[in-house]
PDB file of C-alpha atoms and ligand atoms in Angstrom:
ATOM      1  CA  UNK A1241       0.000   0.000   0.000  1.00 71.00           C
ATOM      2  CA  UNK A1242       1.566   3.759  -0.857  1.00 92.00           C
ATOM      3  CA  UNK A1243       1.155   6.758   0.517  1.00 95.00           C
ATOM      4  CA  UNK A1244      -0.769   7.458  -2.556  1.00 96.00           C
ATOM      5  CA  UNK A1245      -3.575   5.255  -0.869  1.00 96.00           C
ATOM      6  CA  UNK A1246      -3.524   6.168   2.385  1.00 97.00           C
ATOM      7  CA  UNK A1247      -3.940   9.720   1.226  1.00 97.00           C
ATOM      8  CA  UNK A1248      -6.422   9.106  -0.623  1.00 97.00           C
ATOM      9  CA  UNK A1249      -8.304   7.441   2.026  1.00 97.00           C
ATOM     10  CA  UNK A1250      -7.831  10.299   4.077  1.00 97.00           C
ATOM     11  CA  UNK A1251      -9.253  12.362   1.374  1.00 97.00           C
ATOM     12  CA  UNK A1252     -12.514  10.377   1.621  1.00 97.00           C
ATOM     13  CA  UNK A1253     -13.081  10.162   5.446  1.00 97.00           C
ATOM     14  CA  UNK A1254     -12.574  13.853   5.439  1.00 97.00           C
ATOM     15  CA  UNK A1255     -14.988  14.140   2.746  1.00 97.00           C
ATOM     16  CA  UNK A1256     -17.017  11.846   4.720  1.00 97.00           C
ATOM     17  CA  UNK A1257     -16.942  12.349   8.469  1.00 97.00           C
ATOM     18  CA  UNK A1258     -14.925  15.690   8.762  1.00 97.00           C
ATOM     19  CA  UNK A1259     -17.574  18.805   8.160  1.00 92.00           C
ATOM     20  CA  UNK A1260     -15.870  21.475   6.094  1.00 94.00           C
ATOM     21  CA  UNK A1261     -14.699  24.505   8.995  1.00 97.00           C
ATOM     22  CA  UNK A1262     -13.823  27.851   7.445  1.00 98.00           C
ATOM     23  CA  UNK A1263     -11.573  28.783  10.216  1.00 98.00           C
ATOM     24  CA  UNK A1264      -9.701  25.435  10.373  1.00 98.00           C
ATOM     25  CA  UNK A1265      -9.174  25.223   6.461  1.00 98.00           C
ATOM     26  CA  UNK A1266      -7.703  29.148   6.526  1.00 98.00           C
ATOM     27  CA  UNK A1267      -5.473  28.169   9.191  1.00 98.00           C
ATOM     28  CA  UNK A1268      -3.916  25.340   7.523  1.00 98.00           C
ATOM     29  CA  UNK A1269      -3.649  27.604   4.242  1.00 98.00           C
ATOM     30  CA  UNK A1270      -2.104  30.936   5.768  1.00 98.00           C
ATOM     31  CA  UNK A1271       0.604  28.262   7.490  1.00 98.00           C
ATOM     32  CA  UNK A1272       1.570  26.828   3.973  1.00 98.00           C
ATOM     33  CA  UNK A1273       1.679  30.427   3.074  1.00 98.00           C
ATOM     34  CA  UNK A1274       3.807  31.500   5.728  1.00 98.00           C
ATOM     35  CA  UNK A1275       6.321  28.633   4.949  1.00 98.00           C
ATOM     36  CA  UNK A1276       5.435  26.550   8.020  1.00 98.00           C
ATOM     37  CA  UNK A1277       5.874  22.958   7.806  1.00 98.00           C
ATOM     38  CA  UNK A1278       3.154  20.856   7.294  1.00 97.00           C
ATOM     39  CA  UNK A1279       3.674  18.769   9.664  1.00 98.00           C
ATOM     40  CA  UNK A1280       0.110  19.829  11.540  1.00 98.00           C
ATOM     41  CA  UNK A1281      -2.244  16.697  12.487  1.00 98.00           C
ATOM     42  CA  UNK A1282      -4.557  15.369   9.529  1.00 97.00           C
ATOM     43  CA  UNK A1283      -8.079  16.262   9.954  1.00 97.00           C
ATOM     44  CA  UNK A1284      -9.263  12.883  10.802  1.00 97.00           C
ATOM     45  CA  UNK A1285      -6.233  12.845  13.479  1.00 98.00           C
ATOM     46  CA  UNK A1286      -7.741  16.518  14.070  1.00 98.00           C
ATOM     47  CA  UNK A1287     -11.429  14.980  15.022  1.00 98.00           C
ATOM     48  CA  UNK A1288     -10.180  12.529  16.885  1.00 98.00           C
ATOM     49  CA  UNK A1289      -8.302  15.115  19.184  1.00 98.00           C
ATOM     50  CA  UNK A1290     -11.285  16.940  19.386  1.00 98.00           C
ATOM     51  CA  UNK A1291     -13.674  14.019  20.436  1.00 98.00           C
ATOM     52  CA  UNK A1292     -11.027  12.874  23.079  1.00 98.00           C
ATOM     53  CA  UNK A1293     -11.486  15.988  24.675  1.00 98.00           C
ATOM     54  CA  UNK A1294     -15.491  16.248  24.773  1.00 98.00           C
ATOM     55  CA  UNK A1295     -14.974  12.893  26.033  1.00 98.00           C
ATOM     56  CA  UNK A1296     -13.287  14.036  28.761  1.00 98.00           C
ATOM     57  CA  UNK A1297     -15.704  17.095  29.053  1.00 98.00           C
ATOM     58  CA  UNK A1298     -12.600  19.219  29.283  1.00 98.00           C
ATOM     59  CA  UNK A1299     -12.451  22.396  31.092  1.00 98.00           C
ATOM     60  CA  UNK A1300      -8.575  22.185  30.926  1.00 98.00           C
ATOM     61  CA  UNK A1301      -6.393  21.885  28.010  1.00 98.00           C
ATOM     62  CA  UNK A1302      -2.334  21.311  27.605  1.00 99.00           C
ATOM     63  CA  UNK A1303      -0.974  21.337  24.241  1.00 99.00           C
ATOM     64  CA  UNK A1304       3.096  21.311  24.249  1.00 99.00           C
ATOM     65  CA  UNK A1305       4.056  22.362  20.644  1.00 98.00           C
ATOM     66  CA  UNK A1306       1.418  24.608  18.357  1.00 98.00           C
ATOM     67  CA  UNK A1307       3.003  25.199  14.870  1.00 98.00           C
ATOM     68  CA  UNK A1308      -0.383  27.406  13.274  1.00 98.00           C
ATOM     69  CA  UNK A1309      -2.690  25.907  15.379  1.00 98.00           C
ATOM     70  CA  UNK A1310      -4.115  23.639  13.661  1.00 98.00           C
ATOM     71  CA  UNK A1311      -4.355  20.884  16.379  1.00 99.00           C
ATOM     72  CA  UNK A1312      -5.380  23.984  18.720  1.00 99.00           C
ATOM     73  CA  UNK A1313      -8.155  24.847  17.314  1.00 98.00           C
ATOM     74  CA  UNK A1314      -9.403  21.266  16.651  1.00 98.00           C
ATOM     75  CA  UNK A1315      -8.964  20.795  20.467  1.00 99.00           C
ATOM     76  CA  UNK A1316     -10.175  24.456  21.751  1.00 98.00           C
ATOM     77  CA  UNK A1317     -13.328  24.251  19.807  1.00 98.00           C
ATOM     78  CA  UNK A1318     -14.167  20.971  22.136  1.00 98.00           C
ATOM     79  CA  UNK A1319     -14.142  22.685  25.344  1.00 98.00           C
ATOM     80  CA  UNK A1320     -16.654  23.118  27.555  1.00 96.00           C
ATOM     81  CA  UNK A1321     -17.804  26.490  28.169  1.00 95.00           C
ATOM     82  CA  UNK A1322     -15.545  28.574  30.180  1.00 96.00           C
ATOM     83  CA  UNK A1323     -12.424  25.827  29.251  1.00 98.00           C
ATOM     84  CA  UNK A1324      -9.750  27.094  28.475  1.00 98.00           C
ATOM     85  CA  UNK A1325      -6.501  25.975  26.684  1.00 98.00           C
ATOM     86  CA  UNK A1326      -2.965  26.831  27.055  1.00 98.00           C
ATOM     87  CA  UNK A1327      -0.785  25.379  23.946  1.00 99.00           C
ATOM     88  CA  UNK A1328       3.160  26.266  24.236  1.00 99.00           C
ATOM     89  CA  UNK A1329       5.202  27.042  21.704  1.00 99.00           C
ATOM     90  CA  UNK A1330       9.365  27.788  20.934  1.00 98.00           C
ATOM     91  CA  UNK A1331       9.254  29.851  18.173  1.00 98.00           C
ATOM     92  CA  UNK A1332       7.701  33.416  17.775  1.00 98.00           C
ATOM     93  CA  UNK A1333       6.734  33.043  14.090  1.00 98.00           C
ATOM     94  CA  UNK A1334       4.828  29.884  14.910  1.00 98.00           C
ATOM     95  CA  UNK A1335       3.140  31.506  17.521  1.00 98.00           C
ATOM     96  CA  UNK A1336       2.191  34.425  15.527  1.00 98.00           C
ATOM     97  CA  UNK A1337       0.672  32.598  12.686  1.00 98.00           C
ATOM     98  CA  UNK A1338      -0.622  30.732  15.907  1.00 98.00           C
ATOM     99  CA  UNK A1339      -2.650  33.650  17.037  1.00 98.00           C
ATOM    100  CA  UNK A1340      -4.077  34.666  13.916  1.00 98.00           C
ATOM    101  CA  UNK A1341      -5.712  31.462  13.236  1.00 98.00           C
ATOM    102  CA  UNK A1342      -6.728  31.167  17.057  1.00 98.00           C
ATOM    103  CA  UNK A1343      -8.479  34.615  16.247  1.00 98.00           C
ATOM    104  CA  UNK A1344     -10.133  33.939  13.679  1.00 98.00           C
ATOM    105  CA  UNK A1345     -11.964  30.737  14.996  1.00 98.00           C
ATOM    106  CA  UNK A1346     -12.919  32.673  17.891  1.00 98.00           C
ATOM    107  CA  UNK A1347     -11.164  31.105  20.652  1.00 98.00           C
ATOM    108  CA  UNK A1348      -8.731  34.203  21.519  1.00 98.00           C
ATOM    109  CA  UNK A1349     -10.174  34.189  24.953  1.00 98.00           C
ATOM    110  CA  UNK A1350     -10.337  30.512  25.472  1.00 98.00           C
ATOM    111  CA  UNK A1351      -6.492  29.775  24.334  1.00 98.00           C
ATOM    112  CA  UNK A1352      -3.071  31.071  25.645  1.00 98.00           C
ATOM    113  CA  UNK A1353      -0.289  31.070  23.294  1.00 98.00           C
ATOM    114  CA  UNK A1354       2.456  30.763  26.074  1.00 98.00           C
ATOM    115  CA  UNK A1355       6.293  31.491  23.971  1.00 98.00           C
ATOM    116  CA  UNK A1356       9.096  30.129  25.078  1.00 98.00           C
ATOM    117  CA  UNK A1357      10.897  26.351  25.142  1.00 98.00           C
ATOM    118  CA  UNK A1358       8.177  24.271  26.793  1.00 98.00           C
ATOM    119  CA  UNK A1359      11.016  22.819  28.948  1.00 98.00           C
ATOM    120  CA  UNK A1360      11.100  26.309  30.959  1.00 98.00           C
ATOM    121  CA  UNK A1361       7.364  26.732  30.623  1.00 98.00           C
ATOM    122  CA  UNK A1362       6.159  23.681  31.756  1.00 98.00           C
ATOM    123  CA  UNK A1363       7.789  24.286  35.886  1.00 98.00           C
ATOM    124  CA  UNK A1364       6.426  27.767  35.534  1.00 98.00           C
ATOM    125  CA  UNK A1365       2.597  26.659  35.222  1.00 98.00           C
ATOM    126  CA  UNK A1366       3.597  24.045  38.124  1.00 98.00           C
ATOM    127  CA  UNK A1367       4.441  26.458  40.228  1.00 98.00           C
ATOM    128  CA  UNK A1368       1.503  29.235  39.191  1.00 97.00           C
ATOM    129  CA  UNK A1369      -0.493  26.511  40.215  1.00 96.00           C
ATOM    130  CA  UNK A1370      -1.481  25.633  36.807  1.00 96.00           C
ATOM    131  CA  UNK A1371      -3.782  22.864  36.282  1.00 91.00           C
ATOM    132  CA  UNK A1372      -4.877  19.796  36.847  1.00 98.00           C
ATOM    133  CA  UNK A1373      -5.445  19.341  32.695  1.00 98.00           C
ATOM    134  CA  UNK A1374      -8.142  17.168  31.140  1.00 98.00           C
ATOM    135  CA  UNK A1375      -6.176  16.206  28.574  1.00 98.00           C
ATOM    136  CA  UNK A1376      -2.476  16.900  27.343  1.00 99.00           C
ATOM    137  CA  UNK A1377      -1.627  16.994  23.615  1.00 99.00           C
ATOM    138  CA  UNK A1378       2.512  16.272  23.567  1.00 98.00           C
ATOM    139  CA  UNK A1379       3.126  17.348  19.460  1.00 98.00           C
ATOM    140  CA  UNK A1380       6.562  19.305  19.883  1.00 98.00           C
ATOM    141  CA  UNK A1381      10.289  18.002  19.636  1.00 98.00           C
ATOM    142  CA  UNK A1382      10.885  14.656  19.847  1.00 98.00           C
ATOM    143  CA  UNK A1383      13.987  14.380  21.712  1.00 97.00           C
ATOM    144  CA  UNK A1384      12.223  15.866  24.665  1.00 98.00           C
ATOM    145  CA  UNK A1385       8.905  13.545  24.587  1.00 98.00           C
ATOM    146  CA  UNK A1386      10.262  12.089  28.132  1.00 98.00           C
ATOM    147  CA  UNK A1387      10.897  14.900  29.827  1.00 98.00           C
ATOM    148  CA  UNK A1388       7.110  16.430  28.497  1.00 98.00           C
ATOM    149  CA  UNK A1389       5.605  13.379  29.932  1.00 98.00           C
ATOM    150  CA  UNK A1390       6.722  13.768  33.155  1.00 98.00           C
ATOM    151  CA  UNK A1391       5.644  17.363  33.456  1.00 98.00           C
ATOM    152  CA  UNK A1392       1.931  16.543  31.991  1.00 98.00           C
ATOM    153  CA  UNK A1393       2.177  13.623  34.718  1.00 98.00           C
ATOM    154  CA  UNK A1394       2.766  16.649  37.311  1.00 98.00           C
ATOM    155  CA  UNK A1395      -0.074  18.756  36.088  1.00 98.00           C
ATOM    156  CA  UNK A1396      -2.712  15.939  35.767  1.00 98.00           C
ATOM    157  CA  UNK A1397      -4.999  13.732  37.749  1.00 98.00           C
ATOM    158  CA  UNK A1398      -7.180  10.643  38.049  1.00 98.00           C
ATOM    159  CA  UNK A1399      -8.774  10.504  34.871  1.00 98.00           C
ATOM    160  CA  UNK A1400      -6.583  12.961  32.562  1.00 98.00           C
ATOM    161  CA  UNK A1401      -5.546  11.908  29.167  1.00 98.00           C
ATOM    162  CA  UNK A1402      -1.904  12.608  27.810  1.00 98.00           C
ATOM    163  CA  UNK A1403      -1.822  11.996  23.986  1.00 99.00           C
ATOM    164  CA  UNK A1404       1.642  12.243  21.882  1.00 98.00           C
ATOM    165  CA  UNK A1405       1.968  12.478  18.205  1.00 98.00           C
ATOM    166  CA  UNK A1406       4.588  10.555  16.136  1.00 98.00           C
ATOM    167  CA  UNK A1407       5.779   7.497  18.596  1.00 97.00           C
ATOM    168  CA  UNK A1408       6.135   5.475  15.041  1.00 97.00           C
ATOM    169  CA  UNK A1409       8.006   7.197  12.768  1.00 95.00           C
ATOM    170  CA  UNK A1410       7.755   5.421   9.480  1.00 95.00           C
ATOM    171  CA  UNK A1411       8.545   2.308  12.128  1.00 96.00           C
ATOM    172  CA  UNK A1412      12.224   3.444  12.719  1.00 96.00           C
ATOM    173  CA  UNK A1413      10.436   3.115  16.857  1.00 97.00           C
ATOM    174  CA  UNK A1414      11.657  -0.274  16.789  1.00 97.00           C
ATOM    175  CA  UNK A1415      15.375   0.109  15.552  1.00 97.00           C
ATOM    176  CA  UNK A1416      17.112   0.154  19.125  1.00 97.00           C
ATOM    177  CA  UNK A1417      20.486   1.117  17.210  1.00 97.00           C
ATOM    178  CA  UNK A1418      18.739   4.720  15.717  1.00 97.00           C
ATOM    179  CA  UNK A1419      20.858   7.544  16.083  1.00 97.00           C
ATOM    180  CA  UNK A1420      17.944   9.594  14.863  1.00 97.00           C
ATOM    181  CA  UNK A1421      17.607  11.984  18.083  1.00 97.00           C
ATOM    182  CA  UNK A1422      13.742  11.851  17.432  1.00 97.00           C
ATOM    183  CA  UNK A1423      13.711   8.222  17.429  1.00 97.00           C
ATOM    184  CA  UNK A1424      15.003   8.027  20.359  1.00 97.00           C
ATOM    185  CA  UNK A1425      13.311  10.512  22.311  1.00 97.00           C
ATOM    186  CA  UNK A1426      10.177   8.359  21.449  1.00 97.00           C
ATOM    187  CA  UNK A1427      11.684   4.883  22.057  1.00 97.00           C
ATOM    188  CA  UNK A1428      12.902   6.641  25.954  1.00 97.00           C
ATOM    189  CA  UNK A1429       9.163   7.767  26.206  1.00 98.00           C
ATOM    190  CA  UNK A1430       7.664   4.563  25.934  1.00 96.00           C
ATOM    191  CA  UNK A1431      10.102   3.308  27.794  1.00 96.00           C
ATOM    192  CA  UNK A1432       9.242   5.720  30.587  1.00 97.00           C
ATOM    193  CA  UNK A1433       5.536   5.108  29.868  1.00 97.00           C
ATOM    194  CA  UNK A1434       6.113   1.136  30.442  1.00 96.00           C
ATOM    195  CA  UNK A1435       7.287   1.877  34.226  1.00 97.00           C
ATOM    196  CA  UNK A1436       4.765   4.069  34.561  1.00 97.00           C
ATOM    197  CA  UNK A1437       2.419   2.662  37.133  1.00 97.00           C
ATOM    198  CA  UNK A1438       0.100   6.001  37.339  1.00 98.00           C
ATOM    199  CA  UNK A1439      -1.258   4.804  34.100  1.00 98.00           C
ATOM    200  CA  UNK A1440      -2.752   2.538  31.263  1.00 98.00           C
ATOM    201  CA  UNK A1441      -1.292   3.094  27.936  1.00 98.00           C
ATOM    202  CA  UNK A1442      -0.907   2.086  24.336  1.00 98.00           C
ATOM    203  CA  UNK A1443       0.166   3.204  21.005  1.00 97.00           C
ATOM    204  CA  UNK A1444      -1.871   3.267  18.122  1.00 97.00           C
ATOM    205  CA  UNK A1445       0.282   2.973  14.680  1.00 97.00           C
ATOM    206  CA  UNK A1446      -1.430   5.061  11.844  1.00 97.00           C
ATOM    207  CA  UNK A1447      -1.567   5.219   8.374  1.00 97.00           C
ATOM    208  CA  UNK A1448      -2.477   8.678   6.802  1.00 96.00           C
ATOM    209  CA  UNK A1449      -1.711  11.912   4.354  1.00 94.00           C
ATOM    210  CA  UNK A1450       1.185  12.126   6.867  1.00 93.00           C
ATOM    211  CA  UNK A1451       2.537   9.317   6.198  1.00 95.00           C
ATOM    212  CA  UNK A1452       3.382   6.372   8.589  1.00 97.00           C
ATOM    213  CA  UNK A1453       3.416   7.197  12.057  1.00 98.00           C
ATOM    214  CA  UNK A1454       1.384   6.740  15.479  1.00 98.00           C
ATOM    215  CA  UNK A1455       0.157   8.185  18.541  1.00 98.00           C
ATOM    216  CA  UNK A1456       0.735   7.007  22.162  1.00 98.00           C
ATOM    217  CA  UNK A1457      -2.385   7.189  24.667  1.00 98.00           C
ATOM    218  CA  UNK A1458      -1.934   7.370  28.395  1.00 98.00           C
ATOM    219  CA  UNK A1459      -4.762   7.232  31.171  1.00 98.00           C
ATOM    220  CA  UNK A1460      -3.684   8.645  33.986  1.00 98.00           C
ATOM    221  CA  UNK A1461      -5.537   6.196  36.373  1.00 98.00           C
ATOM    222  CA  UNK A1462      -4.393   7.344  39.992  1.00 94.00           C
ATOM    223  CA  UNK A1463      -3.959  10.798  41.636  1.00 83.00           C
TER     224      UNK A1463
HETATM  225  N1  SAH B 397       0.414  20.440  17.189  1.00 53.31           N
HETATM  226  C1  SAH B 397       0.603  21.038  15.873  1.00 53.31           C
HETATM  227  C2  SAH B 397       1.935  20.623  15.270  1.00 53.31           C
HETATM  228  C3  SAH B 397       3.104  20.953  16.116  1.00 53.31           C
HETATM  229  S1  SAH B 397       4.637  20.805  15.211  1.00 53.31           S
HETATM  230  C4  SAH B 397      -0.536  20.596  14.963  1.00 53.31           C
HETATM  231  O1  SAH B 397      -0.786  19.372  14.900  1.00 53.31           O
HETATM  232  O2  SAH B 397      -1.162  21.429  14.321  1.00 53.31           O
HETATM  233  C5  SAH B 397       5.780  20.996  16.530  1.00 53.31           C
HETATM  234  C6  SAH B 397       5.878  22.413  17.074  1.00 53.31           C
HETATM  235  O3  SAH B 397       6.635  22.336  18.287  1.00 53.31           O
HETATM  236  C7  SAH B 397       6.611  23.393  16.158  1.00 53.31           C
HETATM  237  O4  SAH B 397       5.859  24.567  15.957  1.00 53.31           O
HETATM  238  C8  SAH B 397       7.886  23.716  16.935  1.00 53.31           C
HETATM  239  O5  SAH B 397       8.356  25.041  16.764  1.00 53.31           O
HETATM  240  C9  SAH B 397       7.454  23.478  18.365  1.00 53.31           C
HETATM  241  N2  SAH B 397       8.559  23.200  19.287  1.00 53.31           N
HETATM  242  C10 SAH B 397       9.729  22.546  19.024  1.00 53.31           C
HETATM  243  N3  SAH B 397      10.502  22.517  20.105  1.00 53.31           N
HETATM  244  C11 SAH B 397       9.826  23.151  21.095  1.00 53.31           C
HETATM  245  C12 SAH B 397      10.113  23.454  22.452  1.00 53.31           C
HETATM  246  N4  SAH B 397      11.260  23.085  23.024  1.00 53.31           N
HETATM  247  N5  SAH B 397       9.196  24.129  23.166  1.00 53.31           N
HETATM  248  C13 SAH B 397       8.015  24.506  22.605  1.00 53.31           C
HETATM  249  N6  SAH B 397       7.697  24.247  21.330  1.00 53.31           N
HETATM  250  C14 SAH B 397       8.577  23.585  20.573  1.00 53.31           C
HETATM  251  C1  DHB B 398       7.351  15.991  13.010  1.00 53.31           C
HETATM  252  C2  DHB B 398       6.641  16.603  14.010  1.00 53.31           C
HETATM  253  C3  DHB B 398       5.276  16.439  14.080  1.00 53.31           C
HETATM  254  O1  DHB B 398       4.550  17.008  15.079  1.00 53.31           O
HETATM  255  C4  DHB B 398       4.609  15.694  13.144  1.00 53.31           C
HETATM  256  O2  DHB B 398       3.270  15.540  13.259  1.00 53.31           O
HETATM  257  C5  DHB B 398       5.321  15.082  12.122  1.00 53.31           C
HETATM  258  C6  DHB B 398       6.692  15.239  12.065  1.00 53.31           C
HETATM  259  C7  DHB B 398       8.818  16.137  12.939  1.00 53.31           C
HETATM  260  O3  DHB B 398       9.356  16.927  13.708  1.00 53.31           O
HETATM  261  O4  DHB B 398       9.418  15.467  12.116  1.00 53.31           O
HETATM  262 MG1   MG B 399       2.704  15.778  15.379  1.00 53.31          MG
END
């Protein structure tokens, strides 16, 4: 099976199951445009996100890496009035795009665009008292997937969700030799998830426009 396929099965569950949003399609546009990569979530992965989180009738939101948010949006627009979501993000032009798009959905008073490496970020909104999330969306570096656990492990409770993006990597999770930093950022995490006795978890490999990849779901299952 190609990539051809799977993208064109994409294509038709979109068509299908994913009703046409103005304010998510001009985001993912005005990122191209901007030179972002495209490296957002599909917009079946994009549903998904979104029913995870009225699932969890979430008040509280974590997203660690935003791009134009695309993923943002998808999640924000789940909330439950008065939720709110705060989505961290490295690099200024991302975050401006960021805001834009977050604008013109109408979530600008539901979402936080915090700047700044999500590695200094994350121990501030521990110690503003930040939290406990609903759900955490991990989407940023890879190398750091570890260490973003175990700060979305600090800010959650029973019942929160952690999600991470791209634990597959065209399969390259299962080469223990990789030197690809990414790699093994993902192949620590689920390491780190394995001990993890705070909660269930499994990985999901997927198939999409993206390519080959996967996403890792965590229940965090005691306080
Ligand atoms: N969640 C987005 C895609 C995110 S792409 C979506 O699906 O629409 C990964 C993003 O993480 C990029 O914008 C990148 O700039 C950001 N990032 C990388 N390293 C980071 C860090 N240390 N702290 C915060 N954000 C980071
Ligand atoms: C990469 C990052 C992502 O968030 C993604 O969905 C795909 C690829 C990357 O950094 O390669
Ligand atoms: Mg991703």
């Amino acid at each position: 099976m190609s990539q051809e396929r799977w993208a064109a099965v994409d294509r038709y569950i979109t068509d299908l199951l994913v009703q046409p949003d103005p304010a998510l399609e001009a985001a993912l546009k005005d990122s191209v445009k901007a030179g972002l990569p495209p490296i957002n979530v599909s917009p079946p992965q994009g549903k998904l996100l979104h029913i995870l989180a009225k699932m969890q009738g979430a008040r509280r939101i974590l997203e660690v890496g935003t791009l134009g948010g695309y993923s943002t949006i998808w999640l924000a627009s789940a909330l439950s009035r008065g939720g709110k979501l705060i989505t961290l993000e490295v690099d200024p032009r991302h975050a401006e795009i960021a805001r834009k798009n977050i604008g013109r959905a109408g979530l600008t008073k539901a979402v936080e665009v915090r700047l700044g490496n999500a590695l200094d970020t994350l121990p501030k909104l521990v110690s503003e008292g930040r939290g406990p999330f609903d759900l955490v969306f991990i989407d940023a570096d890879k190398p750091s997937n570890p260490e973003y656990f175990a700060w979305a492990l600090k800010l959650s409770r029973k019942g929160t969700l952690i999600v991470v993006d791209n634990v597959v990597r065209d399969g390259a999770v299962v080469d223990a030799k990789s030197r690809d930093a990414s790699v093994r950022g993902v192949r620590r995490l689920n390491q780190v998830i394995a001990a993890e006795k705070r909660v269930v978890a499994t990985t999901i490999q997927t198939v999409s426009a993206k390519g080959y990849d996967g996403f890792a779901v965590a229940l965090v299952v005691v306080d």
